[in-house]
């Protein structure tokens, strides 16, 4: 379920144009009467479209609230709690930034969220990023060509659907965007373009990071293999603010939420253990508020004198070898980023 300002204006323009041509064909006239009629038709079309959008938004919000109740998630109609957390486009663009239709819950052992990031563009003022980012040929989370616009007169609202999984560590920002994004738009992301030793990967992706060494450490063979699978093609990914996220223009419902979350959690689980270990040892671990997995034993969740009543995430497994973060397996084959202890 997606819709945005461009589709609304395009539909309205097509409707008015069609009515105008029809009036001329039937001989209604070409003078003041025709112009007045076109104006009335345009006004009625705009009013009808606005009412339709209100109804659609209401149904969309009701569907999200029903989903939250059915699956034990949390629903919040509007918040600003994510404002300022993520950097780069589209999060630093526009004015009056907010998050609407927020869903929070757990999926495959990870704390997750999805929401619509909304901001307003005032053509008479300069946005935070100095430009606004709009996308064309974008559908079903597939990114096509990009367009830049700035200094446009008039105001408008831009909406982006954000889906994320929380990570137990603050990793440096890195962007993975489809190869066809274009050089001008790529400059908005900052950082340097990084290539890896994989023709197929370089053909699909543009990697933007401030630290090339970190990017190469993150993009090991296991991660490259995951990112060259068909389900990831055309998706814009970012690690930033202690989360792995994907974002796309417009609003989305819950029809494909499981697919988005499955993609994100599987990519997160390919983050190399040594990258996580390095940043945990640097004191960049995050808090321990995460979902209780179904494998947690009863004694770990039962309140009592010797327990906190919260599952710590420590489960039996191969002992760590060598120096490093305590309890973190040294081999990637034993590593699950969502099952390590989050406490520093």
XYZ file of C-alpha atoms in Angstrom:
344
model
C 0.000 0.000 0.000
C 1.781 3.131 -1.217
C 0.713 6.613 -2.098
C 2.383 10.016 -2.263
C 1.909 13.606 -3.341
C 3.075 13.044 -6.904
C 0.462 10.361 -7.556
C -2.276 12.562 -6.081
C -1.396 15.559 -8.228
C -0.939 13.394 -11.296
C -4.359 11.776 -10.907
C -6.031 15.148 -10.357
C -4.318 16.643 -13.423
C -5.339 13.723 -15.637
C -8.948 13.985 -14.437
C -9.193 17.718 -15.126
C -7.506 17.346 -18.536
C -9.868 14.541 -19.533
C -12.929 16.571 -18.536
C -11.630 19.611 -20.433
C -11.092 17.631 -23.642
C -14.521 16.033 -23.308
C -16.205 19.431 -22.937
C -14.464 20.770 -26.034
C -15.313 17.659 -28.073
C -19.015 17.877 -27.249
C -18.981 21.537 -28.226
C -19.519 23.128 -24.848
C -17.335 26.053 -25.875
C -13.908 27.518 -25.444
C -14.616 30.808 -23.722
C -15.311 31.992 -20.185
C -18.058 29.429 -19.637
C -15.639 26.604 -20.373
C -12.993 28.027 -18.063
C -15.531 28.430 -15.274
C -16.762 24.880 -15.759
C -13.215 23.535 -15.726
C -12.548 25.454 -12.515
C -15.639 24.005 -10.862
C -14.757 20.497 -12.011
C -11.198 20.918 -10.748
C -12.444 22.122 -7.367
C -14.873 19.235 -7.035
C -12.190 16.755 -8.093
C -9.758 18.160 -5.531
C -12.373 18.008 -2.775
C -13.344 14.448 -3.686
C -9.699 13.416 -3.778
C -9.051 14.954 -0.359
C -12.020 13.098 1.122
C -10.820 9.867 -0.476
C -7.354 10.357 1.006
C -8.784 10.951 4.482
C -10.806 7.741 4.192
C -7.787 5.783 2.940
C -5.588 7.147 5.712
C -8.210 6.197 8.285
C -8.446 2.665 6.948
C -4.658 2.411 6.784
C -4.310 3.483 10.404
C -7.103 1.159 11.511
C -5.394 -1.767 9.757
C -2.125 -1.012 11.549
C -3.847 -0.793 14.930
C -5.586 -4.116 14.284
C -2.266 -5.682 13.310
C -0.695 -4.458 16.549
C -3.457 -5.984 18.664
C -3.353 -9.273 16.757
C 0.413 -9.764 16.989
C 1.227 -8.132 20.310
C 2.970 -5.129 18.788
C 2.679 -1.490 19.839
C 0.985 1.111 17.648
C 1.519 4.856 17.980
C -0.268 7.228 15.574
C 2.388 9.936 15.760
C 5.701 10.621 17.487
C 9.002 12.459 17.107
C 11.040 9.906 19.043
C 13.060 8.909 15.965
C 13.738 12.480 14.840
C 17.446 13.233 14.932
C 18.471 9.605 15.404
C 19.493 8.927 11.799
C 21.654 11.079 9.548
C 21.618 11.686 5.813
C 18.716 11.754 3.367
C 15.816 11.611 3.866
C 16.147 12.136 7.627
C 17.805 15.560 7.532
C 15.535 17.053 4.880
C 12.624 19.419 5.320
C 10.837 20.979 8.260
C 8.469 19.725 10.968
C 9.860 16.208 10.808
C 7.775 13.527 12.471
C 6.973 9.828 12.397
C 3.445 8.611 11.755
C 1.755 5.215 12.013
C 4.513 3.690 14.131
C 4.551 -0.069 14.760
C 7.022 -1.589 17.231
C 7.475 -5.240 18.083
C 9.726 -8.276 17.788
C 10.525 -10.502 14.847
C 12.940 -13.431 14.702
C 14.533 -12.448 18.009
C 15.052 -8.799 17.050
C 13.413 -5.584 18.231
C 11.853 -4.005 15.150
C 9.875 -0.978 14.058
C 8.262 0.423 10.948
C 6.883 3.917 10.485
C 6.286 6.672 7.958
C 8.878 9.442 8.192
C 7.154 12.699 7.238
C 8.557 16.157 6.638
C 7.388 19.324 4.946
C 9.128 21.254 2.190
C 8.683 25.029 2.040
C 9.835 26.326 -1.333
C 10.539 29.764 0.142
C 12.870 28.381 2.796
C 15.963 26.189 2.719
C 15.585 22.694 4.098
C 18.047 21.200 6.545
C 19.917 19.353 3.822
C 19.842 22.226 1.356
C 17.873 20.082 -1.068
C 15.061 17.612 -1.124
C 15.327 14.073 -2.332
C 12.600 12.630 -4.519
C 12.470 9.261 -6.249
C 11.075 8.077 -9.552
C 10.353 4.558 -10.836
C 10.078 3.283 -7.295
C 7.651 0.523 -6.509
C 7.522 -2.445 -4.162
C 10.752 -1.392 -2.431
C 12.652 -1.224 -5.737
C 14.683 1.893 -6.281
C 14.984 3.360 -9.729
C 16.453 6.661 -10.819
C 16.831 9.568 -8.420
C 16.032 13.233 -8.850
C 17.244 16.280 -7.005
C 15.170 19.404 -6.493
C 15.766 22.563 -4.520
C 14.326 26.041 -4.413
C 10.923 24.854 -5.627
C 8.157 27.315 -4.864
C 5.190 26.210 -2.837
C 4.928 23.733 0.003
C 4.516 19.992 -0.042
C 4.744 16.979 2.228
C 7.133 14.110 1.561
C 6.700 10.655 3.082
C 9.114 7.730 3.388
C 8.415 4.323 4.867
C 11.183 3.246 7.238
C 11.582 -0.312 8.519
C 14.360 -1.144 10.966
C 15.840 -3.718 13.302
C 17.709 -2.621 16.417
C 21.338 -3.668 16.760
C 23.156 -4.302 20.065
C 26.015 -2.027 19.048
C 26.489 1.407 17.485
C 28.228 0.732 14.190
C 29.473 3.557 11.943
C 27.085 4.675 9.258
C 27.254 2.941 5.911
C 24.844 3.246 2.983
C 24.132 0.564 0.423
C 22.078 1.946 -2.431
C 21.269 0.508 -5.863
C 23.874 1.146 -8.536
C 21.590 3.262 -10.736
C 21.090 6.017 -8.182
C 23.237 8.562 -10.035
C 26.341 10.554 -9.105
C 24.580 13.810 -8.166
C 22.217 12.136 -5.743
C 25.034 10.027 -4.327
C 26.759 13.213 -3.125
C 23.888 13.817 -0.682
C 24.884 10.692 1.209
C 28.403 11.943 1.950
C 31.388 9.660 2.372
C 33.286 7.847 -0.365
C 32.221 5.248 -2.891
C 33.692 1.856 -1.974
C 34.176 -1.125 -4.301
C 34.747 -4.725 -3.254
C 36.289 -7.709 -5.029
C 33.015 -8.954 -6.446
C 31.866 -7.955 -9.930
C 28.257 -8.983 -9.244
C 28.137 -6.978 -6.015
C 29.688 -3.871 -7.588
C 27.238 -4.156 -10.481
C 24.283 -4.005 -8.092
C 25.392 -1.735 -5.272
C 26.946 1.623 -4.503
C 28.571 1.524 -1.067
C 29.030 4.886 0.661
C 31.078 5.079 3.866
C 33.502 7.448 5.569
C 35.833 4.590 6.536
C 36.809 2.278 3.687
C 38.513 -0.168 6.070
C 35.306 -0.556 8.067
C 33.284 -1.027 4.873
C 35.588 -3.804 3.667
C 35.471 -5.482 7.097
C 31.682 -5.399 7.084
C 31.371 -6.631 3.505
C 33.007 -10.007 3.965
C 32.187 -12.942 1.623
C 29.166 -14.034 3.701
C 27.661 -10.540 3.635
C 28.392 -10.103 -0.073
C 26.679 -13.421 -0.775
C 23.557 -12.282 1.103
C 23.468 -8.908 -0.630
C 23.576 -10.467 -4.089
C 20.430 -12.543 -3.527
C 17.375 -11.582 -5.645
C 15.217 -10.405 -2.724
C 17.626 -7.554 -1.889
C 17.801 -6.106 -5.387
C 16.627 -2.486 -5.576
C 16.495 -1.969 -1.796
C 18.175 0.983 -0.066
C 19.893 -0.138 3.163
C 21.672 1.807 5.884
C 23.420 1.035 9.160
C 23.182 4.068 11.419
C 22.058 5.066 14.897
C 22.334 1.545 16.289
C 19.993 0.060 13.687
C 19.874 -1.562 10.274
C 17.133 0.058 8.238
C 15.561 0.203 4.818
C 13.534 3.104 3.455
C 11.412 3.873 0.410
C 9.113 6.722 -0.722
C 5.441 6.637 0.221
C 3.482 4.769 2.862
C 3.357 1.014 3.180
C 1.009 -1.292 5.020
C 1.680 -4.625 6.685
C 1.109 -6.867 3.664
C 4.836 -7.240 3.034
C 6.108 -6.343 6.512
C 7.240 -9.900 7.250
C 9.243 -9.931 4.017
C 10.937 -6.632 4.896
C 11.759 -7.756 8.420
C 13.000 -11.138 7.212
C 15.335 -9.365 4.808
C 16.663 -7.023 7.498
C 17.193 -9.675 10.171
C 18.956 -11.983 7.727
C 21.290 -9.188 6.606
C 21.959 -8.184 10.229
C 22.908 -11.759 11.066
C 25.618 -11.589 8.392
C 27.404 -8.719 10.154
C 30.801 -10.277 10.957
C 31.473 -11.170 14.591
C 34.837 -9.414 14.605
C 33.195 -6.132 13.526
C 30.702 -6.359 16.388
C 33.436 -7.369 18.829
C 35.650 -4.425 17.855
C 32.913 -1.876 18.498
C 31.682 -3.534 21.680
C 35.205 -3.385 23.067
C 35.267 0.307 22.134
C 32.314 0.854 24.496
C 29.671 1.225 21.778
C 27.258 -1.430 23.078
C 23.607 -0.450 23.399
C 20.987 -1.111 26.098
C 19.542 -4.513 26.894
C 15.860 -3.849 26.213
C 15.022 -6.529 23.669
C 12.355 -9.209 23.144
C 12.468 -12.461 25.106
C 13.188 -15.309 22.673
C 11.104 -18.505 22.847
C 14.237 -20.418 23.924
C 14.535 -18.478 27.200
C 14.174 -20.842 30.219
C 11.498 -20.240 32.862
C 14.024 -19.470 35.585
C 15.405 -16.588 33.522
C 12.049 -14.808 33.313
C 10.556 -15.587 36.733
C 10.898 -12.653 39.168
C 12.712 -13.522 42.381
C 15.500 -12.586 44.755
C 18.189 -13.877 42.438
C 16.731 -12.861 39.091
C 15.883 -9.595 37.451
C 12.816 -11.012 35.786
C 14.387 -10.259 32.410
C 16.015 -12.702 30.032
C 19.693 -11.806 29.715
C 20.214 -13.525 26.393
C 23.013 -15.720 27.726
C 22.440 -19.233 26.454
C 24.618 -22.356 26.474
C 27.039 -22.425 23.593
C 30.672 -22.867 22.680
C 32.985 -20.881 24.960
C 34.747 -17.859 23.564
C 38.389 -18.404 22.713
C 41.170 -15.886 22.869
C 40.853 -12.280 23.912
C 37.826 -10.196 23.094
C 34.306 -9.439 24.192
C 33.365 -11.895 26.904
C 30.814 -14.454 25.792
C 31.060 -13.581 22.103
C 31.972 -16.637 20.007
C 35.093 -16.167 17.945
C 33.741 -17.981 14.897
C 31.079 -16.405 12.654
C 29.393 -19.790 12.248
C 28.408 -19.656 15.945
C 27.537 -15.963 15.969
C 24.047 -14.472 16.161
C 24.025 -10.719 16.641
C 20.591 -10.851 18.290
C 21.652 -13.341 20.991
C 24.727 -11.699 22.460
C 24.646 -9.888 25.804
C 23.939 -6.200 25.256
C 25.289 -4.939 28.553
C 28.618 -3.167 28.497
